[in-house]
Short mmCIF file of C-alpha atoms in Angstrom, two decimals:
data_model
loop_
_atom_site.label_atom_id
_atom_site.label_comp_id
_atom_site.label_asym_id
_atom_site.label_seq_id
_atom_site.Cartn_x
_atom_site.Cartn_y
_atom_site.Cartn_z
CA MET A 1 87.32 80.94 61.78
CA ASP A 2 90.58 79.27 60.74
CA ASN A 3 93.24 81.02 58.66
CA TYR A 4 92.06 79.66 55.32
CA GLU A 5 88.39 80.42 55.97
CA TYR A 6 89.49 83.95 56.79
CA LEU A 7 91.41 84.14 53.48
CA LYS A 8 88.32 82.91 51.60
CA SER A 9 86.20 85.61 53.23
CA LYS A 10 88.78 88.24 52.17
CA ILE A 11 88.71 86.93 48.57
CA LYS A 12 84.89 87.10 48.57
CA ASP A 13 84.95 90.64 49.93
CA ILE A 14 87.45 91.90 47.32
CA CYS A 15 85.71 90.17 44.40
CA GLU A 16 82.21 91.29 45.29
CA ASN A 17 83.24 94.91 45.85
CA TYR A 18 85.45 95.29 42.75
CA LYS A 19 83.83 97.63 40.23
CA ASP A 20 86.71 99.03 38.13
CA ASN A 21 86.48 96.52 35.25
CA PRO A 22 84.01 93.80 34.22
CA THR A 23 84.40 90.46 35.97
CA GLY A 24 82.45 87.22 35.73
CA GLY A 25 82.41 85.52 39.12
CA TRP A 26 85.17 84.25 41.40
CA ILE A 27 86.62 81.10 42.98
CA THR A 28 89.22 80.16 45.59
CA GLY A 29 92.07 77.64 45.48
CA ASP A 30 91.66 73.87 45.65
CA GLY A 31 93.57 71.00 47.22
CA PRO A 32 95.21 70.11 50.53
CA ILE A 33 96.77 72.57 52.98
CA PRO A 34 99.66 72.02 53.61
CA ALA A 35 101.04 70.47 50.40
CA ASN A 36 104.56 69.89 49.04
CA VAL A 37 103.62 70.90 45.48
CA MET A 38 101.71 74.07 44.61
CA PHE A 39 100.60 75.20 41.16
CA ILE A 40 99.64 78.83 40.57
CA GLY A 41 97.67 79.82 37.48
CA GLU A 42 96.51 83.17 36.14
CA ALA A 43 92.76 83.60 36.70
CA PRO A 44 89.62 81.46 36.39
CA GLY A 45 87.71 81.12 33.13
CA LYS A 46 84.06 80.33 32.41
CA THR A 47 84.18 76.61 33.28
CA GLU A 48 86.14 77.24 36.48
CA ILE A 49 83.48 79.70 37.66
CA GLU A 50 80.68 77.28 36.77
CA GLU A 51 82.31 74.40 38.65
CA GLY A 52 83.84 76.47 41.45
CA LYS A 53 87.34 75.00 41.01
CA PRO A 54 90.56 76.04 39.24
CA PHE A 55 91.71 74.19 36.11
CA VAL A 56 88.62 72.24 35.13
CA GLY A 57 88.10 73.40 31.54
CA VAL A 58 89.91 72.16 28.42
CA ALA A 59 93.25 73.35 29.85
CA GLY A 60 92.37 71.54 33.08
CA LYS A 61 92.01 68.20 31.29
CA THR A 62 95.43 68.75 29.65
CA PHE A 63 96.84 69.69 33.05
CA GLU A 64 95.50 66.53 34.72
CA GLY A 65 97.00 64.38 31.98
CA TYR A 66 100.44 65.83 32.66
CA LEU A 67 99.95 65.53 36.42
CA ASN A 68 99.38 61.81 35.95
CA LEU A 69 102.68 61.69 34.06
CA LEU A 70 104.33 62.88 37.28
CA GLY A 71 102.55 60.19 39.29
CA LEU A 72 100.40 62.87 40.95
CA SER A 73 96.68 63.61 41.06
CA ARG A 74 94.73 66.69 42.11
CA LYS A 75 94.31 65.36 45.64
CA ASP A 76 98.12 65.51 46.08
CA ILE A 77 98.61 69.14 45.09
CA ARG A 78 97.40 72.62 45.92
CA ILE A 79 96.30 74.69 42.95
CA THR A 80 95.31 78.34 43.06
CA ASN A 81 95.36 81.55 41.01
CA THR A 82 97.10 84.90 40.95
CA CYS A 83 93.77 86.68 40.42
CA PHE A 84 90.70 85.07 41.97
CA PHE A 85 87.95 86.59 39.83
CA ARG A 86 87.34 85.96 36.14
CA PRO A 87 88.51 89.04 34.18
CA ILE A 88 86.17 89.46 31.20
CA LYS A 89 85.86 91.60 28.10
CA LEU A 90 82.38 92.54 26.82
CA THR A 91 82.09 93.07 23.07
CA LEU A 92 78.97 94.42 21.39
CA GLY A 93 78.45 92.72 18.01
CA LYS A 94 76.79 94.16 14.89
CA THR A 95 73.55 92.38 15.74
CA GLY A 96 73.45 94.06 19.14
CA LYS A 97 74.41 90.87 20.96
CA THR A 98 77.07 91.17 23.66
CA THR A 99 79.74 88.48 23.75
CA VAL A 100 81.80 87.69 26.85
CA SER A 101 85.43 86.59 26.57
CA ASN A 102 88.33 86.10 29.00
CA ARG A 103 91.09 88.68 29.26
CA THR A 104 94.42 88.75 31.06
CA PRO A 105 94.14 90.27 34.53
CA LYS A 106 95.59 93.76 34.84
CA ILE A 107 98.53 94.40 37.17
CA SER A 108 96.21 96.39 39.45
CA GLU A 109 93.88 93.37 39.63
CA VAL A 110 96.72 91.00 40.46
CA ASN A 111 97.86 93.43 43.17
CA LEU A 112 94.42 93.30 44.81
CA PHE A 113 95.22 89.71 45.80
CA LYS A 114 98.96 90.11 46.48
CA ASP A 115 98.73 89.70 50.26
CA ILE A 116 96.14 86.93 49.97
CA LEU A 117 98.32 84.86 47.63
CA ASP A 118 101.34 85.39 49.89
CA GLU A 119 99.27 84.20 52.87
CA GLU A 120 98.00 81.17 50.95
CA ILE A 121 101.59 80.23 49.99
CA SER A 122 102.57 80.57 53.64
CA LEU A 123 99.69 78.31 54.78
CA VAL A 124 100.34 75.69 52.08
CA ASN A 125 104.09 75.82 52.80
CA PRO A 126 105.09 74.09 49.52
CA LYS A 127 108.56 72.77 48.73
CA ILE A 128 108.06 73.94 45.15
CA ILE A 129 105.74 76.38 43.37
CA ILE A 130 105.02 75.79 39.69
CA THR A 131 103.85 78.95 37.93
CA LEU A 132 101.62 78.38 34.91
CA GLY A 133 101.86 81.26 32.44
CA ASN A 134 103.25 84.79 32.52
CA VAL A 135 100.93 86.31 35.14
CA PRO A 136 102.04 84.23 38.15
CA LEU A 137 105.63 84.21 36.86
CA LYS A 138 105.80 88.03 36.87
CA ARG A 139 104.08 88.13 40.25
CA LEU A 140 106.62 85.79 41.88
CA SER A 141 109.84 86.60 40.03
CA ASN A 142 111.68 89.33 38.14
CA PHE A 143 111.40 87.57 34.79
CA LYS A 144 109.51 89.44 32.07
CA SER A 145 108.42 86.43 30.08
CA ILE A 146 108.03 82.69 30.34
CA GLY A 147 110.28 82.20 27.29
CA GLU A 148 113.30 83.27 29.35
CA CYS A 149 113.02 80.68 32.09
CA HIS A 150 110.50 77.89 31.46
CA GLY A 151 111.53 74.44 32.66
CA LYS A 152 114.22 75.74 35.03
CA LEU A 153 114.33 75.54 38.83
CA ILE A 154 114.69 79.01 40.38
CA TYR A 155 115.09 79.96 44.03
CA ASN A 156 113.04 82.95 45.16
CA GLU A 157 115.04 84.59 47.92
CA ALA A 158 112.16 86.74 49.20
CA LEU A 159 109.76 83.79 49.47
CA LYS A 160 112.53 81.34 50.44
CA ARG A 161 111.00 78.84 48.03
CA TYR A 162 111.79 77.09 44.77
CA ILE A 163 109.84 78.18 41.69
CA PHE A 164 109.52 76.20 38.48
CA PRO A 165 108.07 78.33 35.64
CA MET A 166 106.00 76.60 32.96
CA TYR A 167 103.79 77.60 30.07
CA HIS A 168 100.09 77.59 30.85
CA PRO A 169 98.42 74.35 29.62
CA SER A 170 96.14 76.43 27.37
CA ALA A 171 99.28 77.38 25.38
CA LEU A 172 99.02 73.93 23.75
CA THR A 173 95.66 74.99 22.29
CA TYR A 174 97.19 78.09 20.70
CA ASN A 175 100.49 76.57 19.60
CA ARG A 176 99.43 73.54 17.62
CA ASN A 177 102.85 72.54 16.36
CA ASP A 178 105.11 69.59 17.13
CA GLU A 179 108.04 71.77 18.19
CA PHE A 180 106.06 73.50 20.96
CA LYS A 181 104.46 70.23 22.11
CA SER A 182 107.88 68.58 22.32
CA MET A 183 109.29 71.50 24.34
CA TYR A 184 106.24 71.44 26.65
CA ASP A 185 106.60 67.68 27.20
CA ASN A 186 110.29 68.19 28.00
CA ASP A 187 109.43 70.80 30.64
CA TRP A 188 107.13 68.33 32.38
CA MET A 189 109.84 65.65 32.26
CA ARG A 190 112.26 68.15 33.79
CA LEU A 191 109.70 68.88 36.49
CA LYS A 192 109.36 65.15 37.18
CA ASN A 193 113.13 64.86 37.52
CA THR A 194 113.21 67.92 39.80
CA LEU A 195 110.52 66.51 42.09
CA ASN A 196 111.96 63.00 42.22
CA ASN A 197 115.69 63.61 42.23
CA GLU A 198 116.58 67.19 43.15
CA LEU A 199 113.90 67.95 45.77
CA LYS A 200 113.00 64.32 46.55
CA ILE A 201 109.30 65.05 46.98
#
């Protein structure tokens, strides 16, 4: 069994034995190993679980559009998550019907996969890691919120790697205003400049 197959078996073991909070299935990362560019998201949602790949829902389509702007496609990059199972919230409605919705993974849930994510980063050996949203940002840096540092290149001394924090693509769905869209577009243009000129990837 190679290193990544071993990692996948560890993810499976953790996900299938986790009983502390409701979850709705699990996936692993996607894309080449090694890779110069690595994106790390928060946790899979419903569509990701159904298709067995990260970033394939509505946010995934947005994400791929911006990737194309960089001159990249999914086959060029590694994309993974901070938490590998889908954290869910079960709500009992007045009619007695239970609805299932996504929730943010708890710190304890992120910590379950801490060593696995570190090992995956080591195997992928990226020149840059782009964090999408607050969960991976807090996991890989000392920043408390994405608002403090989005669109800036940061060097993580412990990992010995560059990190580029960005808002999660789903943020565009929740912030339907021109100001946010313009700022988000600018962050992607900064990333393009970073890849092409600063890191020469």
